[in-house]
Coordinates of C-alpha atoms in Angstrom, one line a residue:
Chain A
M144 CA -24.6 -4.5 -15.1
R145 CA -22.7 -7.2 -12.6
R146 CA -23.9 -8.2 -9.0
I147 CA -21.5 -8.0 -6.3
S148 CA -23.0 -9.0 -2.7
V149 CA -21.0 -7.6 0.1
E150 CA -21.5 -9.2 3.9
P151 CA -21.3 -6.2 5.8
S152 CA -19.5 -7.1 9.9
V153 CA -23.4 -6.5 11.4
A154 CA -25.7 -5.4 8.8
G155 CA -26.1 -8.3 7.2
Q156 CA -26.4 -9.5 3.4
N157 CA -26.4 -6.1 1.8
E158 CA -26.9 -6.5 -2.6
I159 CA -25.9 -3.8 -4.6
T160 CA -24.9 -3.2 -8.2
I161 CA -22.0 -1.9 -9.6
E162 CA -21.7 -0.6 -13.2
P163 CA -18.8 -2.2 -15.2
G164 CA -15.6 0.6 -16.0
R165 CA -15.7 2.2 -12.8
S166 CA -12.6 2.5 -10.6
T167 CA -11.9 0.3 -7.5
W168 CA -11.4 3.8 -5.2
R169 CA -15.1 4.2 -6.7
M170 CA -16.6 1.3 -6.5
S171 CA -15.0 0.3 -2.9
L172 CA -16.3 4.2 -2.2
E173 CA -20.2 3.1 -3.1
V174 CA -19.5 -0.3 -0.8
F175 CA -18.6 2.0 2.2
L176 CA -21.3 4.3 1.5
Q177 CA -24.4 1.1 1.2
N178 CA -22.9 -0.2 5.1
R179 CA -25.2 1.3 7.2
L180 CA -23.0 0.8 9.7
A181 CA -20.4 3.0 8.2
V182 CA -23.1 6.3 7.9
V183 CA -23.7 5.8 11.2
G184 CA -19.6 6.0 12.1
L185 CA -19.3 8.1 9.8
V186 CA -22.0 11.0 11.2
I187 CA -20.6 10.1 14.9
V188 CA -17.0 11.0 13.9
I189 CA -17.7 14.3 12.3
F190 CA -20.3 15.4 15.2
M191 CA -17.6 14.7 17.6
V192 CA -15.2 17.1 15.5
L193 CA -17.7 19.6 15.2
F194 CA -18.5 19.4 18.6
S195 CA -15.2 20.2 20.2
F196 CA -13.9 22.2 17.3
V197 CA -16.5 24.5 16.4
G198 CA -19.0 24.4 19.0
P199 CA -17.3 26.7 21.3
L200 CA -17.6 29.2 18.7
F201 CA -21.5 28.7 20.0
W202 CA -21.0 27.7 23.2
H203 CA -19.3 29.6 25.8
V204 CA -15.7 27.4 27.3
D205 CA -14.9 28.6 30.5
A206 CA -11.7 29.5 31.5
H207 CA -11.6 30.2 34.8
T208 CA -12.8 28.1 37.8
H209 CA -16.3 29.7 39.5
L210 CA -16.5 27.9 42.6
S211 CA -20.1 29.9 43.1
R212 CA -21.2 27.5 41.2
V213 CA -18.8 24.2 42.1
N214 CA -20.8 20.4 40.8
L215 CA -24.6 22.1 40.3
P216 CA -26.6 19.7 38.9
P217 CA -28.1 20.2 35.3
S218 CA -30.3 23.2 34.7
A219 CA -31.3 25.9 32.1
S220 CA -28.5 27.6 32.2
H221 CA -25.8 24.5 32.2
P222 CA -27.1 21.7 31.0
L223 CA -25.2 19.8 31.9
G224 CA -24.3 21.2 35.4
C225 CA -21.2 21.9 36.5
D226 CA -17.8 20.0 37.5
E227 CA -16.1 20.0 40.8
L228 CA -13.9 23.5 39.9
G229 CA -17.8 25.3 38.3
Y230 CA -16.3 24.3 35.1
D231 CA -19.2 24.1 33.1
E232 CA -19.9 20.5 31.9
L233 CA -20.9 20.8 28.5
G234 CA -18.0 23.4 27.3
R235 CA -15.4 21.6 29.1
L236 CA -16.8 18.4 27.0
M237 CA -15.7 20.2 24.0
Q238 CA -12.3 20.8 25.8
G239 CA -11.8 17.5 26.2
G240 CA -12.9 16.3 22.9
Q241 CA -10.4 18.6 21.0
T242 CA -7.3 16.8 23.2
S243 CA -9.2 13.6 22.4
L244 CA -9.1 13.4 19.4
E245 CA -6.0 15.9 18.4
I246 CA -4.0 13.4 20.3
G247 CA -6.2 10.3 19.0
L248 CA -5.0 11.0 15.5
F249 CA -2.1 12.2 16.0
A250 CA -1.0 9.8 17.9
A251 CA -2.5 6.8 15.5
L252 CA -0.8 8.5 13.0
L253 CA 2.6 8.5 14.0
A254 CA 2.2 4.8 14.8
T255 CA 1.2 3.9 11.7
V256 CA 3.7 6.0 9.5
F257 CA 6.6 4.3 11.9
G258 CA 5.2 1.1 12.3
V259 CA 4.7 0.4 8.6
L260 CA 8.8 1.4 7.7
W261 CA 9.9 -1.5 10.5
G262 CA 7.5 -4.2 9.4
A263 CA 7.5 -2.7 5.9
I264 CA 11.4 -3.1 6.5
S265 CA 11.3 -6.2 7.9
G266 CA 9.4 -8.7 5.9
F267 CA 11.5 -6.8 2.6
F268 CA 14.6 -7.7 4.1
G269 CA 14.2 -10.9 5.6
G270 CA 16.5 -13.0 7.2
L271 CA 18.5 -12.1 10.8
L272 CA 17.5 -8.0 10.1
D273 CA 13.9 -9.4 10.4
T274 CA 13.9 -11.5 13.2
L275 CA 15.6 -8.8 15.2
M276 CA 13.3 -7.0 14.4
M277 CA 10.2 -8.9 15.1
R278 CA 11.4 -10.0 18.9
T279 CA 11.8 -6.8 19.5
V280 CA 8.6 -6.4 18.5
D281 CA 7.5 -9.2 20.4
A282 CA 9.6 -7.4 23.4
L283 CA 7.6 -4.9 23.5
L284 CA 4.2 -6.1 22.6
A285 CA 4.9 -9.0 26.2
V286 CA 4.4 -5.1 28.0
P287 CA 1.0 -4.2 28.3
P288 CA 1.1 -0.4 27.4
L289 CA -0.5 0.7 29.7
F290 CA 2.3 0.0 32.1
L291 CA 5.1 1.7 29.5
L292 CA 2.3 4.4 29.6
L293 CA 2.2 4.7 33.2
F294 CA 5.6 4.7 33.9
L295 CA 6.7 6.4 31.1
A296 CA 4.4 9.8 32.6
S297 CA 6.0 8.8 36.6
I298 CA 9.4 10.3 34.6
V299 CA 7.8 13.3 33.2
R300 CA 5.3 16.0 33.7
I301 CA 3.5 15.7 30.2
N302 CA 2.5 17.9 27.6
R303 CA 0.2 17.3 24.5
L304 CA 3.2 16.8 22.3
E305 CA 5.0 14.3 24.8
L306 CA 1.8 12.3 25.5
I307 CA 1.1 11.9 21.0
L308 CA 5.4 11.4 21.1
V309 CA 4.1 8.3 24.2
V310 CA 0.4 6.6 23.0
A311 CA 2.3 6.0 19.8
L312 CA 5.8 4.7 21.2
V313 CA 3.2 1.7 22.9
A314 CA 1.4 1.6 19.8
W315 CA 3.4 1.4 16.2
L316 CA 3.9 -2.9 17.2
A317 CA 0.3 -3.7 15.7
P318 CA 1.0 -2.1 12.4
A319 CA 4.3 -3.5 12.1
R320 CA 3.6 -7.2 12.4
L321 CA 0.7 -6.5 10.2
I322 CA 2.4 -4.6 7.4
R323 CA 5.7 -7.4 7.7
A324 CA 2.9 -10.4 6.6
E325 CA 1.2 -8.4 4.7
T326 CA 5.0 -7.6 2.8
L327 CA 5.7 -11.3 3.0
S328 CA 2.8 -12.0 1.2
L329 CA 2.3 -9.6 -0.9
R330 CA 5.8 -10.5 -2.1
T331 CA 5.5 -13.8 -3.7
R332 CA 1.7 -13.5 -4.6
E333 CA 1.7 -14.6 -8.5
Y334 CA 0.7 -11.3 -9.9
V335 CA 4.1 -10.2 -8.7
Q336 CA 6.3 -12.7 -10.2
A337 CA 4.3 -12.0 -13.4
V338 CA 4.6 -8.9 -13.3
K339 CA 8.9 -9.6 -13.0
V340 CA 8.8 -12.0 -15.5
M341 CA 6.6 -10.0 -18.1
G342 CA 10.3 -7.4 -17.2
G343 CA 9.0 -4.9 -14.6
G344 CA 11.3 -3.7 -12.1
S345 CA 10.9 -3.7 -8.7
K346 CA 10.0 0.1 -8.5
R347 CA 6.3 -1.4 -11.0
I348 CA 6.5 -3.7 -8.7
I349 CA 6.1 -1.9 -5.4
F350 CA 3.9 1.0 -6.5
R351 CA 1.8 -0.2 -8.6
H352 CA 1.4 -3.7 -7.2
I353 CA 2.1 -4.3 -3.4
A354 CA 2.0 -0.2 -2.4
P355 CA -2.2 -0.2 -3.6
N356 CA -2.3 -3.2 -1.9
A357 CA -0.9 -2.1 1.1
V358 CA -2.8 1.5 1.7
G359 CA -6.2 -1.1 2.4
T360 CA -4.4 -2.9 5.4
I361 CA -2.6 0.2 6.2
A362 CA -5.9 2.0 6.4
V363 CA -8.0 0.0 7.9
N364 CA -5.6 -0.3 10.7
A365 CA -4.8 3.1 11.0
T366 CA -9.0 3.8 11.6
F367 CA -8.6 0.9 15.0
Q368 CA -5.3 2.6 16.2
V369 CA -7.4 5.7 16.5
A370 CA -10.3 4.1 18.6
D371 CA -7.3 1.9 20.4
A372 CA -5.0 5.8 21.7
I373 CA -8.6 8.1 22.1
L374 CA -8.9 4.8 25.1
T375 CA -5.6 4.6 26.0
I376 CA -5.2 8.7 26.8
A377 CA -8.7 8.5 28.6
A378 CA -7.5 5.2 30.5
L379 CA -4.2 7.5 31.2
S380 CA -6.2 10.6 32.1
F381 CA -8.2 8.5 34.4
L382 CA -5.4 7.4 36.7
G383 CA -4.0 10.8 37.0
L384 CA -1.5 10.7 35.2
G385 CA -2.4 12.5 32.3
L386 CA -2.7 16.5 31.0
P387 CA -1.6 18.0 33.7
A388 CA -4.9 21.2 34.8
P389 CA -6.5 23.2 33.4
A390 CA -6.1 21.1 30.2
T391 CA -8.2 18.0 30.7
D392 CA -9.4 15.2 28.3
W393 CA -12.6 13.0 28.2
G394 CA -10.7 10.8 30.6
G395 CA -9.3 13.0 33.3
M396 CA -13.1 14.6 33.6
L397 CA -14.1 11.0 34.7
S398 CA -11.3 11.0 36.6
T399 CA -12.7 14.3 38.5
G400 CA -16.3 13.0 38.5
V401 CA -15.4 9.8 40.4
Q402 CA -15.1 11.3 43.3
Y403 CA -18.5 12.3 43.5
T404 CA -19.6 8.8 43.0
Y405 CA -20.8 8.0 45.7
V406 CA -23.6 11.4 45.6
N407 CA -24.3 10.8 42.8
Y408 CA -23.4 13.4 40.3
W409 CA -24.3 11.1 37.7
W410 CA -23.9 14.2 35.3
L411 CA -20.1 14.1 35.8
I412 CA -20.0 10.0 35.1
Y413 CA -22.6 9.5 32.0
P414 CA -21.2 12.5 29.7
P415 CA -17.9 12.3 29.5
G416 CA -18.1 7.8 29.2
L417 CA -20.5 8.2 26.6
A418 CA -18.8 10.1 24.5
I419 CA -15.8 8.4 25.0
V420 CA -17.8 4.9 24.0
L421 CA -19.2 7.0 21.4
T422 CA -16.3 7.9 19.2
V423 CA -14.7 4.2 19.9
V424 CA -17.8 2.7 18.8
A425 CA -17.5 4.8 15.3
F426 CA -13.9 4.9 14.6
N427 CA -14.4 0.7 15.4
F428 CA -17.4 0.8 12.6
L429 CA -15.3 3.2 10.3
G430 CA -12.9 0.2 10.6
D431 CA -15.0 -2.8 9.6
A432 CA -16.7 -0.8 7.0
L433 CA -13.2 0.1 5.1
R434 CA -12.6 -3.4 5.3
D435 CA -14.9 -4.6 3.8
A436 CA -14.9 -1.6 1.0
L437 CA -11.0 -2.0 0.6
E438 CA -10.9 -6.2 0.8
V439 CA -12.0 -6.4 -2.9
R440 CA -11.5 -10.3 -2.0
L441 CA -14.6 -10.7 0.5
R442 CA -16.8 -8.4 -1.9
R443 CA -17.5 -11.4 -3.5
R444 CA -19.0 -14.0 -1.1
Chain B
M73 CA 6.6 -31.8 16.9
T74 CA 10.0 -31.7 19.4
S75 CA 11.7 -29.3 16.5
Y76 CA 8.7 -26.5 16.5
L77 CA 8.8 -26.9 20.4
L78 CA 12.2 -26.3 20.5
R79 CA 12.2 -23.0 18.0
R80 CA 9.2 -22.1 19.7
L81 CA 11.2 -22.5 23.0
S82 CA 14.5 -20.5 21.7
H83 CA 12.1 -17.3 20.4
A84 CA 10.9 -17.5 23.4
V85 CA 14.5 -17.0 24.9
I86 CA 15.2 -14.6 23.0
V87 CA 12.3 -12.7 23.2
V88 CA 12.5 -12.8 27.0
F89 CA 16.3 -11.7 26.6
L90 CA 14.9 -8.7 25.0
V91 CA 12.7 -7.7 27.7
T92 CA 15.6 -7.7 30.1
I93 CA 17.7 -5.3 28.1
F94 CA 14.3 -3.7 27.6
V95 CA 13.7 -2.7 31.5
F96 CA 17.4 -2.7 32.0
L97 CA 17.1 0.9 29.8
L98 CA 14.4 2.0 31.2
L99 CA 15.9 2.0 34.8
H100 CA 19.1 3.7 32.8
L101 CA 16.4 6.3 30.8
L102 CA 15.7 7.9 34.3
P103 CA 17.1 10.9 34.6
G104 CA 19.7 10.4 36.7
G105 CA 19.8 6.9 36.4
P106 CA 19.1 4.2 39.5
A107 CA 20.7 6.2 41.6
R108 CA 18.4 8.8 41.1
A109 CA 15.3 6.9 41.5
V110 CA 16.5 5.3 44.7
L111 CA 17.6 8.5 45.9
G112 CA 15.0 10.6 44.6
Q113 CA 14.9 13.7 42.1
R114 CA 15.9 15.8 45.1
A115 CA 18.9 14.0 45.2
T116 CA 22.8 15.9 45.5
P117 CA 25.7 15.2 42.3
R118 CA 27.6 14.0 45.4
S119 CA 25.4 12.1 47.0
I120 CA 24.6 10.6 43.6
A121 CA 28.2 9.6 42.3
L122 CA 28.5 8.3 45.6
F123 CA 25.7 6.0 45.5
N124 CA 26.9 5.3 42.0
Q125 CA 30.0 3.9 43.4
Q126 CA 29.1 2.4 46.5
N127 CA 26.7 -0.3 43.5
G128 CA 29.3 -0.7 41.2
L129 CA 27.1 1.9 38.8
N130 CA 29.9 3.6 37.3
K131 CA 31.0 0.6 35.6
P132 CA 30.8 0.4 31.9
I133 CA 27.5 -0.4 31.3
Y134 CA 27.8 -3.8 30.2
I135 CA 28.7 -4.9 33.1
Q136 CA 26.2 -3.3 35.2
Y137 CA 24.2 -5.2 32.5
M138 CA 25.9 -8.2 33.3
V139 CA 25.0 -7.6 37.3
Y140 CA 21.8 -7.1 36.5
L141 CA 21.1 -10.3 34.7
D142 CA 23.0 -12.2 37.6
H143 CA 20.3 -10.4 40.3
L144 CA 17.4 -12.1 38.0
L145 CA 19.3 -15.4 38.0
H146 CA 18.8 -15.2 42.0
G147 CA 15.3 -13.9 42.0
N148 CA 16.1 -10.4 42.9
L149 CA 14.6 -8.2 41.6
G150 CA 15.7 -5.2 43.3
F151 CA 14.6 -3.3 46.4
S152 CA 12.0 -0.2 46.9
Y153 CA 13.0 1.7 49.4
K154 CA 9.8 3.3 49.8
L155 CA 8.3 0.0 51.0
N156 CA 11.4 -0.8 52.2
E157 CA 10.7 -4.4 51.2
P158 CA 12.4 -6.7 48.2
V159 CA 9.9 -5.9 45.2
T160 CA 10.0 -9.9 44.9
T161 CA 8.2 -9.6 48.8
V162 CA 5.9 -6.7 47.3
L163 CA 5.5 -8.9 44.1
A164 CA 4.2 -12.1 46.6
Q165 CA 1.7 -10.3 48.2
Y166 CA -0.4 -8.9 45.7
V167 CA 0.2 -11.3 42.5
P168 CA -2.4 -13.2 44.1
K169 CA -4.9 -11.4 45.1
S170 CA -5.0 -10.0 41.1
I171 CA -4.6 -13.8 40.1
L172 CA -7.8 -14.5 42.2
L173 CA -10.0 -11.1 40.5
V174 CA -9.1 -11.8 37.1
G175 CA -9.3 -15.5 37.4
T176 CA -12.7 -16.2 38.2
A177 CA -13.5 -12.8 35.8
Y178 CA -12.3 -15.1 33.4
L179 CA -13.3 -17.9 34.0
L180 CA -17.0 -17.0 34.2
A181 CA -16.1 -14.5 31.0
L182 CA -15.4 -18.2 29.2
I183 CA -18.7 -20.2 30.5
I184 CA -21.0 -17.6 29.6
A185 CA -18.9 -16.4 25.6
I186 CA -18.5 -20.1 24.5
P187 CA -22.6 -21.0 24.1
L188 CA -22.6 -17.5 23.4
G189 CA -20.7 -17.8 20.4
I190 CA -22.1 -21.1 19.8
F191 CA -25.6 -19.6 20.1
Q192 CA -25.3 -16.4 17.1
S193 CA -23.6 -18.5 15.0
I194 CA -26.0 -21.3 15.1
R195 CA -28.5 -18.0 14.7
R196 CA -27.1 -16.3 12.3
N197 CA -28.4 -13.2 11.3
T198 CA -31.1 -13.1 12.8
I199 CA -32.5 -10.5 15.8
A200 CA -31.2 -12.4 18.4
D201 CA -27.6 -12.7 16.7
Y202 CA -28.0 -8.7 15.6
F203 CA -28.7 -8.3 19.2
F204 CA -25.3 -9.7 21.4
T205 CA -22.9 -8.4 18.6
A206 CA -24.0 -4.8 18.8
G207 CA -23.6 -5.7 23.4
S208 CA -20.4 -7.3 22.0
F209 CA -19.5 -4.0 20.5
I210 CA -20.5 -2.0 22.7
F211 CA -19.2 -3.4 26.1
Y212 CA -16.4 -4.1 23.6
S213 CA -15.2 -0.5 22.8
M214 CA -16.4 0.4 26.0
P215 CA -13.2 1.7 29.1
A216 CA -13.2 -1.2 31.8
F217 CA -13.6 2.2 34.0
W218 CA -16.6 3.8 32.6
L219 CA -18.4 0.4 33.1
G220 CA -16.7 0.2 37.4
L221 CA -18.2 3.7 37.4
L222 CA -21.7 2.5 35.4
L223 CA -21.8 0.0 37.6
I224 CA -21.2 1.4 41.1
L225 CA -23.7 4.4 40.3
Y226 CA -26.5 1.5 39.8
F227 CA -25.5 -1.0 42.0
A228 CA -23.9 0.5 44.6
V229 CA -25.4 3.6 44.8
N230 CA -28.6 3.9 43.5
I231 CA -30.3 0.2 44.4
H232 CA -27.3 -0.5 47.2
L233 CA -26.8 -4.3 45.9
F234 CA -23.2 -4.5 46.2
P235 CA -20.8 -2.6 47.7
A236 CA -19.0 -0.1 46.0
E237 CA -15.6 -0.7 47.7
A238 CA -14.0 -4.1 47.1
P239 CA -13.2 -6.2 49.7
Q240 CA -9.9 -4.7 52.0
G241 CA -7.3 -6.9 53.3
A242 CA -3.6 -7.9 53.5
T243 CA -4.1 -11.7 52.7
L244 CA -6.1 -14.0 49.8
G245 CA -8.3 -14.7 53.1
Q246 CA -9.5 -11.9 54.4
I247 CA -10.2 -11.0 50.6
I248 CA -12.7 -14.0 50.1
S249 CA -14.2 -14.0 53.2
N250 CA -15.7 -10.7 51.9
P251 CA -17.5 -11.7 48.4
A252 CA -20.1 -9.6 48.2
G253 CA -17.3 -7.0 47.2
L254 CA -15.7 -9.2 45.1
V255 CA -18.6 -8.9 43.0
L256 CA -18.5 -5.7 40.5
P257 CA -15.3 -5.7 39.9
V258 CA -15.6 -9.5 38.7
I259 CA -18.5 -8.4 36.7
T260 CA -16.3 -5.7 35.1
I261 CA -13.5 -7.7 33.3
A262 CA -16.4 -10.7 33.0
L263 CA -18.3 -8.0 30.6
I264 CA -15.4 -6.8 29.1
T265 CA -14.3 -10.5 28.3
V266 CA -17.2 -11.7 27.4
A267 CA -17.4 -9.2 24.6
L268 CA -14.4 -10.0 23.3
F269 CA -14.1 -13.8 23.2
S270 CA -18.3 -14.5 22.1
R271 CA -17.0 -12.6 18.8
Y272 CA -14.2 -15.3 18.4
M273 CA -15.9 -17.3 19.8
R274 CA -18.5 -17.2 17.2
S275 CA -16.6 -16.2 13.4
S276 CA -14.8 -19.4 14.7
M277 CA -18.1 -21.1 15.0
M278 CA -18.5 -20.3 10.9
E279 CA -15.5 -20.4 9.9
N280 CA -15.5 -24.1 10.8
L281 CA -19.3 -24.6 9.7
T282 CA -18.7 -24.0 6.1
Q283 CA -15.5 -26.6 5.8
D284 CA -15.5 -29.5 3.7
Y285 CA -15.9 -31.7 7.0
V286 CA -18.6 -30.4 7.3
R287 CA -20.6 -31.1 4.8
T288 CA -19.2 -35.6 4.8
A289 CA -20.1 -35.3 8.1
K290 CA -23.8 -34.5 6.9
A291 CA -23.5 -36.9 4.1
K292 CA -22.6 -39.7 6.5
G293 CA -26.2 -38.9 7.5
L294 CA -25.3 -37.4 11.4
N295 CA -28.0 -34.8 12.5
S296 CA -27.1 -31.5 13.0
R297 CA -26.5 -32.1 17.0
Q298 CA -24.2 -34.3 16.4
I299 CA -21.9 -32.5 13.9
L300 CA -22.3 -28.9 16.1
F301 CA -21.0 -30.9 18.9
G302 CA -19.0 -33.5 17.8
H303 CA -17.1 -32.6 15.3
V304 CA -17.3 -28.1 14.5
L305 CA -17.4 -27.2 18.5
R306 CA -14.0 -28.9 18.9
N307 CA -12.0 -27.4 16.6
A308 CA -13.8 -24.6 16.7
L309 CA -12.0 -24.0 20.3
I310 CA -8.9 -24.2 19.6
P311 CA -7.9 -20.7 18.4
I312 CA -9.8 -19.9 22.2
I313 CA -7.2 -21.4 23.5
T314 CA -4.2 -19.1 21.6
L315 CA -5.8 -16.0 22.5
I316 CA -6.4 -16.8 26.4
G317 CA -2.9 -17.6 25.7
L318 CA -2.6 -14.4 23.7
S319 CA -4.8 -12.2 25.9
L320 CA -3.0 -11.9 28.9
P321 CA -1.6 -8.6 28.8
T322 CA -4.0 -7.2 28.2
I323 CA -5.3 -9.6 31.0
F324 CA -2.6 -7.2 33.6
Q325 CA -4.2 -4.0 31.4
G326 CA -7.7 -4.5 31.8
A327 CA -6.7 -5.6 36.2
L328 CA -4.7 -2.2 36.2
I329 CA -7.6 0.1 35.9
T330 CA -10.7 -2.5 37.3
E331 CA -8.2 -2.6 40.9
S332 CA -7.7 1.4 40.5
V333 CA -11.6 1.7 40.4
F334 CA -12.6 -0.7 42.6
N335 CA -9.4 -0.5 45.1
Y336 CA -8.8 -3.6 45.0
P337 CA -5.6 -4.1 46.4
G338 CA -3.9 -5.7 43.3
V339 CA -0.7 -6.2 41.3
G340 CA -2.2 -3.2 39.0
F341 CA -3.4 -0.5 41.8
E342 CA -0.2 -1.2 43.7
F343 CA 1.7 -0.4 40.1
I344 CA -0.5 2.7 39.7
S345 CA 0.1 3.8 43.8
A346 CA 4.3 3.4 42.8
A347 CA 4.3 4.9 39.4
I348 CA 2.4 8.7 41.7
G349 CA 5.0 7.8 43.9
Q350 CA 7.8 7.1 41.2
D351 CA 9.1 3.8 43.4
Y352 CA 10.8 3.2 40.4
P353 CA 11.8 -0.4 42.4
V354 CA 8.7 -1.7 42.0
L355 CA 7.7 -0.4 38.4
L356 CA 10.3 -1.7 36.7
G357 CA 10.7 -4.8 38.2
F358 CA 6.7 -6.2 38.4
T359 CA 7.0 -4.1 34.5
L360 CA 9.2 -6.8 33.8
M361 CA 7.4 -9.8 35.8
I362 CA 4.6 -9.3 33.5
G363 CA 6.7 -8.9 30.3
I364 CA 7.7 -12.3 31.4
A365 CA 4.7 -13.8 32.5
S366 CA 3.1 -12.8 28.7
V367 CA 6.2 -14.6 27.1
V368 CA 5.5 -17.4 28.2
G369 CA 1.7 -17.0 28.0
S370 CA 1.6 -17.1 24.8
L371 CA 4.2 -20.0 24.1
L372 CA 2.2 -22.5 26.5
A373 CA -1.0 -20.9 24.2
D374 CA 1.6 -22.1 20.7
I375 CA 2.8 -25.4 22.5
L376 CA -0.8 -26.3 23.4
Y377 CA -2.7 -25.4 19.8
A378 CA 0.6 -27.7 19.3
V379 CA -1.2 -30.6 21.5
V380 CA -4.3 -30.2 20.0
D381 CA -4.3 -29.7 16.1
P382 CA -2.1 -31.7 14.5
R383 CA -1.7 -29.1 11.6
V384 CA 0.4 -26.7 13.3
R385 CA 3.1 -30.1 14.0
Y386 CA 4.2 -30.8 10.4
G387 CA 2.9 -27.6 8.6
K388 CA 5.9 -24.8 8.7
G389 CA 5.1 -23.4 11.8
T390 CA 7.3 -20.4 10.7
K391 CA 6.4 -17.5 11.8

């Protein structure tokens, strides 16, 4: 029996025991599940996905406006009240969740794939190409994403696919930088050099040694990317440049609710905001836990 | 030091150059190009052709870019036909107000976050530490617009302590003359910033506490107060400098949303109205200025870093 101590970001010191002879992935999974915050994050994410995608099977989601029940406060038939067009707020929350989660996930995926390719190419080839590619990233990073998004959203009336593309367009920069640094450092590690000395080809080096080591970084970053993408979409919709009605997302719901702040229609403000915060916190927890689980070097602290 | 500065400066120049190319391309990415941006979505092809001819937009694209650069170097960011003002005038009108808002919030955030980070690193893994860590996690994940709305709901609607709307006014003086209206927007930005900075401060302190020089200082017989404030704090503050410099784009972004929630007449607010009104010269001029400001911010941070931390100067310094 080998004793391994883990220090998760918040939960403090945990001691766990792992029997020898298990695979790295199995060990990572165990470390991950030992982290209470990770489990909390996972539960919230699963809950949000079920709520948004399976929830409409059990709860009636309005397809039409009902002007007779505009801005109704919460009651037995409408647990979260109704919004300014008479949509049931609970059903609307499910619908908005579908948009936020779908777009967040796909935008993060797209950004990660593109960013990883860009960063890997830049780091692998180095030289002038590297300089050029990384300065481009720097230049794009200099402009805050929301400004660029607002600009793009002002040109086109955005649909679902375009929103994914546009969010990914500003999100790929962080993974590109990260993976470039990772590629640079992994390429010069002793164990890679050792493989070279033993006669291992570059194919073997890339797939057996560099890729598995970079996967952790990529996965961790992708998780944070989802959180960021959900926030970005919410901000864009809040500013009135998200998906056109009747589609909505949590940010868009808040932007309609904001007009009723002064008359204290709190049921239009709390639920969508809470949904955003919970989801984002959950993905951040997951990312932190993944980092702890996959960073083998951190385990033996 | 000189070679480090030169290298860093040349990087910054290249990046600024790329930002101008990038903004120039954005202008031409518009359906119909710059002519459409000025004449509006319903302009006829004839009037667009005429406009292009009058403004030299039918010339090869690299010549247009040269002309664009020439204008930029002479301080000409374009002309807003919607507001009938040069973009620089529009900027000059809104930038000081945004600086007032963001500057106050950041000052407040630093005053809170640095002692908080120190406190958390000393009392690490105690209930108090967990409490503040959880708090910063939540505020960090919280969208600025929702936090702003919650503050309005509670402080303005429920207990009527502060006004919900930021002070309105054309001049800086008019805004300062109504400090109560500034409270909620400043708190919104400050809370989110404290969440970010205190986390960095905590981990920076923790990292320095494990360094060998701490053990040496202890062996010399210094008490923990002397070690903490004489040695650890000074080293732990260094990364915060970079953080402030690098977070400039984030600052603009946070200000954009907060200004929109509180109707604060700053750069972000004007940018949003320009986006909704499709005032492209203003959008592009602002984007360029913010891009350049961010590059300069990170350059200054790097230079300052090199001044306070000799390791950066003498190290390889390649980025």
